[in-house]
Coordinates of C-alpha atoms in Angstrom, one line a residue:
M1 CA 25.3 -6.3 22.7
D2 CA 26.6 -3.0 23.9
K3 CA 24.9 -1.2 26.8
S4 CA 23.6 1.7 24.8
T5 CA 21.8 -0.5 22.3
L6 CA 20.3 -2.6 25.1
N7 CA 19.0 0.5 26.8
I8 CA 17.4 1.7 23.5
I9 CA 15.6 -1.7 23.1
R10 CA 14.4 -1.8 26.7
N11 CA 13.2 1.8 26.7
G12 CA 11.6 1.5 23.3
T13 CA 9.6 -1.7 24.1
S14 CA 8.5 -0.8 27.6
E15 CA 4.9 0.1 28.4
T16 CA 5.9 3.6 29.4
A17 CA 8.0 4.3 26.2
T18 CA 7.7 7.8 24.8
E19 CA 7.2 8.4 21.0
H20 CA 10.9 9.3 20.7
Q21 CA 12.0 6.1 22.5
E22 CA 9.8 4.0 20.2
R23 CA 11.2 5.7 17.0
E24 CA 14.7 5.2 18.3
F25 CA 14.1 1.5 18.9
L26 CA 12.5 1.0 15.4
S27 CA 15.4 2.8 13.8
L28 CA 17.8 0.0 14.9
F29 CA 16.3 -2.2 12.2
H30 CA 18.1 0.0 9.6
F31 CA 21.5 -0.9 10.9
S32 CA 22.7 -4.2 9.4
E33 CA 25.5 -4.6 11.9
K34 CA 22.9 -4.6 14.7
E35 CA 20.3 -6.8 13.0
F36 CA 21.4 -10.2 14.3
E37 CA 21.8 -9.1 17.9
L38 CA 18.4 -7.2 17.7
K39 CA 16.5 -10.2 16.3
T40 CA 18.1 -12.6 18.8
Y41 CA 17.2 -10.4 21.7
L42 CA 13.6 -9.8 20.5
L43 CA 13.1 -13.5 19.7
N44 CA 14.1 -14.4 23.2
E45 CA 11.7 -11.8 24.6
L46 CA 8.9 -13.1 22.4
E47 CA 9.4 -16.7 23.5
H48 CA 8.9 -15.7 27.1
A49 CA 6.0 -13.3 26.4
E50 CA 2.3 -14.1 27.0
V51 CA 0.3 -13.5 23.8
K52 CA -3.3 -12.6 24.4
E53 CA -5.8 -15.1 23.0
E54 CA -7.6 -12.5 20.8
N55 CA -4.2 -11.6 19.1
K56 CA -3.2 -15.1 18.1
H57 CA -5.1 -15.0 14.9
F58 CA -2.8 -12.2 13.7
Y59 CA 0.3 -14.4 13.9
D60 CA -1.5 -17.3 12.2
E61 CA -2.7 -15.1 9.3
L62 CA 0.7 -13.4 9.0
F63 CA 2.5 -16.8 8.7
E64 CA 0.0 -18.2 6.2
R65 CA 0.3 -15.2 3.9
W66 CA 4.1 -15.2 4.2
W67 CA 4.3 -18.9 3.4
K68 CA 1.8 -18.8 0.5
N69 CA 3.8 -15.9 -1.1
R70 CA 7.2 -17.5 -0.5
K71 CA 7.0 -21.3 -0.7
L72 CA 7.1 -21.3 -4.6
E73 CA 10.4 -19.4 -4.4
I74 CA 12.2 -22.5 -3.0
S75 CA 13.2 -24.9 -5.7
V76 CA 13.6 -28.6 -4.7
N77 CA 16.4 -28.8 -7.2
R78 CA 18.7 -26.4 -5.4
Q79 CA 21.7 -27.7 -3.6
K80 CA 21.2 -28.3 0.0
N81 CA 23.5 -25.6 1.3
N82 CA 21.8 -23.0 -0.9
L83 CA 18.4 -24.1 0.3
V84 CA 19.4 -23.7 3.9
I85 CA 20.7 -20.2 3.3
R86 CA 17.5 -19.2 1.5
L87 CA 15.3 -20.7 4.3
T88 CA 17.4 -18.8 6.9
Q89 CA 16.8 -15.5 5.0
L90 CA 13.1 -16.1 4.8
V91 CA 12.8 -17.1 8.4
A92 CA 14.6 -13.9 9.3
V93 CA 12.1 -11.9 7.4
L94 CA 9.2 -13.7 9.1
I95 CA 10.7 -13.2 12.5
T96 CA 11.1 -9.5 11.9
G97 CA 7.5 -9.1 10.9
L98 CA 6.3 -11.1 13.9
L99 CA 8.4 -9.2 16.4
L100 CA 7.3 -5.8 15.0
G101 CA 3.7 -6.9 15.0
F102 CA 4.0 -8.1 18.6
Y103 CA 5.4 -4.9 19.9
L104 CA 3.1 -2.6 17.8
Y105 CA -0.1 -4.6 18.4
S106 CA 0.0 -6.4 21.7
V107 CA 1.7 -3.8 24.0
N108 CA -0.8 -1.3 25.4
K109 CA 0.8 2.1 25.6
N110 CA -0.6 5.3 27.1
S111 CA 1.5 7.7 25.0
S112 CA 0.3 9.6 22.0
P113 CA -0.2 7.6 18.7
V114 CA 2.9 6.6 16.8
Y115 CA 2.6 6.8 13.0
Y116 CA 4.6 4.8 10.5
T117 CA 5.2 5.6 6.8
S118 CA 5.3 3.4 3.7
I119 CA 6.1 4.4 0.2
A120 CA 5.7 2.8 -3.3
P121 CA 8.2 4.5 -5.6
K122 CA 7.2 5.2 -9.2
G123 CA 7.4 2.0 -11.3
S124 CA 6.6 -0.3 -8.4
V125 CA 3.7 -1.7 -6.3
S126 CA 4.1 -2.4 -2.6
E127 CA 2.2 -4.9 -0.4
M128 CA 2.1 -4.6 3.4
L129 CA 0.3 -6.3 6.3
L130 CA -0.6 -4.2 9.2
P131 CA -0.3 -5.5 12.8
D132 CA -4.1 -5.9 13.0
G133 CA -4.1 -8.3 10.0
S134 CA -5.3 -5.7 7.4
Q135 CA -3.7 -6.0 4.0
I136 CA -2.8 -2.9 1.9
F137 CA -1.4 -2.6 -1.7
L138 CA 0.2 0.7 -2.5
N139 CA 0.2 1.8 -6.2
S140 CA 3.2 3.4 -7.9
G141 CA 4.1 6.8 -6.6
S142 CA 1.9 6.5 -3.5
K143 CA 2.5 7.1 0.2
I144 CA 0.7 6.2 3.4
K145 CA 1.1 7.2 7.1
Y146 CA -0.6 4.8 9.5
S147 CA -1.2 4.1 13.1
V148 CA -2.9 1.0 14.7
D149 CA -4.1 3.2 17.5
G150 CA -4.9 6.7 16.1
T151 CA -6.0 9.9 17.8
G152 CA -9.5 8.7 18.4
G153 CA -8.5 5.1 19.2
E154 CA -9.3 4.0 15.7
R155 CA -7.0 2.4 13.1
E156 CA -5.9 5.4 11.0
V157 CA -4.3 5.9 7.5
F158 CA -3.4 9.0 5.7
L159 CA -3.2 8.4 1.9
S160 CA -1.5 10.2 -0.9
G161 CA -1.8 8.3 -4.1
E162 CA -3.7 5.0 -4.6
A163 CA -4.2 2.1 -2.4
W164 CA -6.3 -1.1 -2.2
F165 CA -7.4 -2.2 1.3
H166 CA -8.6 -5.4 2.8
V167 CA -9.5 -4.4 6.3
A168 CA -9.6 -6.9 9.1
K169 CA -13.0 -6.8 10.9
M170 CA -12.9 -5.1 14.2
K171 CA -16.3 -3.5 14.9
E172 CA -15.1 -1.9 18.1
K173 CA -12.2 -0.2 16.3
P174 CA -13.1 1.5 13.0
F175 CA -10.6 1.8 10.2
L176 CA -10.3 5.4 8.9
V177 CA -8.6 6.5 5.6
H178 CA -7.9 10.2 5.2
T179 CA -7.6 11.8 1.8
S180 CA -7.0 15.5 1.1
Y181 CA -10.8 15.9 0.4
Y182 CA -12.9 13.3 2.3
D183 CA -12.5 10.5 4.8
V184 CA -13.5 6.9 4.3
Q185 CA -14.5 4.9 7.4
V186 CA -15.0 1.1 7.5
T187 CA -14.9 -1.7 10.1
G188 CA -14.1 -4.7 7.8
T189 CA -14.2 -4.2 4.0
S190 CA -12.3 -4.4 0.7
F191 CA -12.1 -1.2 -1.3
N192 CA -9.8 1.0 -3.5
V193 CA -9.1 4.7 -3.0
K194 CA -7.4 6.8 -5.6
A195 CA -6.3 10.2 -4.4
Y196 CA -3.2 11.4 -6.3
S197 CA -2.6 15.1 -5.7
D198 CA -2.1 15.8 -9.4
D199 CA -5.3 14.0 -10.5
R200 CA -8.5 15.9 -11.1
E201 CA -10.6 13.3 -9.4
V202 CA -10.6 11.5 -6.1
T203 CA -12.3 8.1 -6.3
T204 CA -13.4 5.4 -3.8
T205 CA -14.5 2.0 -5.2
L206 CA -16.1 -0.6 -3.0
E207 CA -15.7 -4.4 -3.6
E208 CA -17.3 -5.8 -0.5
G209 CA -18.7 -4.6 2.8
T210 CA -19.7 -1.0 3.5
V211 CA -17.9 2.3 3.4
Y212 CA -18.9 5.7 4.8
I213 CA -17.7 8.8 3.0
R214 CA -17.4 11.7 5.5
S215 CA -16.7 15.4 5.5
T216 CA -13.4 17.0 6.2
K217 CA -12.3 20.6 6.6
N218 CA -11.6 20.7 2.9
L219 CA -14.9 19.2 1.8
K220 CA -18.2 19.7 3.6
L221 CA -20.8 17.1 2.5
A222 CA -24.5 17.7 2.9
K223 CA -24.7 14.3 4.5
E224 CA -22.7 11.1 5.0
T225 CA -22.6 9.0 1.9
V226 CA -22.8 5.2 2.1
L227 CA -21.5 3.0 -0.7
K228 CA -22.7 -0.5 -1.7
P229 CA -20.5 -3.2 -3.3
G230 CA -19.9 -2.4 -7.0
E231 CA -20.3 1.4 -6.5
Q232 CA -17.6 4.0 -7.1
L233 CA -17.8 7.6 -5.7
V234 CA -16.0 10.2 -7.8
Y235 CA -15.2 13.7 -6.5
D236 CA -14.2 16.2 -9.1
K237 CA -11.8 18.7 -7.5
K238 CA -12.5 21.4 -10.1
S239 CA -16.3 21.3 -10.3
K240 CA -16.6 20.1 -6.7
Y241 CA -19.2 17.7 -8.0
I242 CA -19.8 14.2 -6.5
Q243 CA -21.1 11.3 -8.6
I244 CA -21.7 7.7 -7.8
N245 CA -21.3 5.1 -10.6
E246 CA -21.7 1.3 -10.9
V247 CA -18.3 -0.1 -12.1
N248 CA -16.5 -3.4 -12.6
T249 CA -14.4 -3.3 -9.3
K250 CA -11.9 -5.9 -10.6
W251 CA -10.9 -3.5 -13.4
V252 CA -10.4 -0.7 -11.0
S253 CA -8.1 -2.7 -8.7
S254 CA -6.4 -4.7 -11.4
W255 CA -3.2 -2.7 -10.9
K256 CA -2.4 -4.6 -7.6
D257 CA -2.1 -7.8 -9.7
N258 CA 0.3 -6.0 -12.1
K259 CA -2.4 -5.6 -14.7
L260 CA -4.0 -2.4 -16.0
I261 CA -7.4 -2.4 -17.8
F262 CA -8.7 0.8 -19.3
V263 CA -11.7 1.7 -21.4
N264 CA -12.0 4.8 -23.6
M265 CA -9.1 6.4 -21.8
S266 CA -7.7 9.6 -23.3
L267 CA -4.0 9.8 -24.2
K268 CA -3.6 12.5 -21.6
D269 CA -4.8 10.1 -18.8
L270 CA -2.9 7.2 -20.3
K271 CA 0.3 9.3 -20.3
T272 CA -0.1 9.8 -16.5
L273 CA -0.8 6.1 -16.0
L274 CA 2.2 4.9 -17.9
E275 CA 4.5 7.4 -16.2
R276 CA 3.5 6.0 -12.8
K277 CA 3.5 2.3 -13.8
Y278 CA 6.9 2.4 -15.5
G279 CA 8.6 5.3 -13.7
V280 CA 9.3 7.2 -16.9
D281 CA 8.8 10.8 -18.1
I282 CA 6.6 11.2 -21.2
E283 CA 6.4 14.4 -23.3
I284 CA 3.7 14.8 -25.8
T285 CA 4.6 17.5 -28.4
N286 CA 1.2 17.9 -30.1
Q287 CA -1.5 18.9 -27.7
D288 CA -4.3 18.0 -30.1
I289 CA -3.5 14.3 -29.8
L290 CA -4.2 14.3 -26.0
D291 CA -7.8 13.7 -26.7
Y292 CA -7.2 10.5 -28.6
H293 CA -8.8 7.6 -26.8
Y294 CA -7.7 4.0 -26.3
D295 CA -9.0 0.7 -24.9
G296 CA -6.6 -1.9 -23.7
T297 CA -5.1 -4.3 -21.1
L298 CA -1.5 -4.3 -20.0
K299 CA 0.0 -7.0 -17.9
N300 CA 3.7 -8.0 -18.4
E301 CA 4.5 -5.7 -21.3
T302 CA 7.6 -3.4 -21.1
I303 CA 7.2 0.3 -21.8
L304 CA 8.7 -0.2 -25.3
E305 CA 6.1 -2.9 -26.1
V306 CA 3.3 -0.6 -24.9
L307 CA 4.6 2.3 -27.0
D308 CA 4.8 0.0 -30.1
I309 CA 1.2 -1.1 -29.5
L310 CA 0.1 2.5 -29.3
K311 CA 2.1 3.4 -32.4
N312 CA 0.3 0.7 -34.4
T313 CA -3.1 1.7 -33.1
L314 CA -3.1 5.5 -32.9
P315 CA -1.6 8.0 -35.4
I316 CA 1.4 8.7 -33.3
K317 CA 5.1 7.9 -33.3
Y318 CA 7.7 8.1 -30.5
Q319 CA 11.4 8.5 -29.8
I320 CA 13.5 8.1 -26.7
V321 CA 15.9 10.8 -25.7
G322 CA 17.9 10.1 -22.6
Q323 CA 15.5 9.1 -19.9
K324 CA 12.5 10.7 -21.6
V325 CA 9.9 9.3 -24.0
I326 CA 8.7 11.9 -26.6
I327 CA 5.5 11.2 -28.5
H328 CA 4.7 13.0 -31.8
K329 CA 1.8 13.1 -34.1
K330 CA 2.3 11.1 -37.3

């Protein structure tokens, strides 16, 4: 390993590292030619490091989730050399996650909070595991910026789009989700937040635990709102009205399991949903059909299969021009 790279690693992982030094260190993971040396060095450091007893659960949980998600990918019928190659690749992924978790979670730093960004492009759903053990699913076209040690010492997430959270319980360290209109604070909870900038509504749906809806500079609430499991808070950006409904939470978060369930959804809203899920552009030529409503469930259907279902159910037809889907009234 060359001297300059070694200095970047040592500076970026020291207890006195600046934000710039940390970012410079993390950027090394984007260079494939440095990957092997970097992982070897960090693995050696990890082997000689003392892991605090209270942090060990994180590594156990990370390994269990990784192995559960990956073990079915390994076929017993593969040739031995292919199996070894695949296992080596998977172990490399695990090591990277463990090492990053170790340095982000176990090292106590006195510098200002460091934020990391994760994006789910249109047409995809991303899953991530934070260093504290919290699990997040990001829906298509969504983005989060997060820190495990935010400005007030809390775990902090800034959300644009939609995300499902399963937050690891840490009573002494709250978990705070910022949207453009209100904040959601929890200590250990499962919930869904939908906050796309181009949607009329911002919603928070609670599956288990407790969430507290709090004011921000963009929305002053008369009082803090507490949700119970099965409740959904809906904020209408246009009317500035807040409503709390009882909902089927599994329907709301079904997208994270690659399934969409919708009831009495207008074609206007369905258009937005399909554009996000499949990463396509849809143009509707007749505005009067935007108020058509539809019930349905989508799981593994392609966009063409979905369009055929709609065509056979609603008085519409479609054509594909280049990369765009154009829907007409029959």
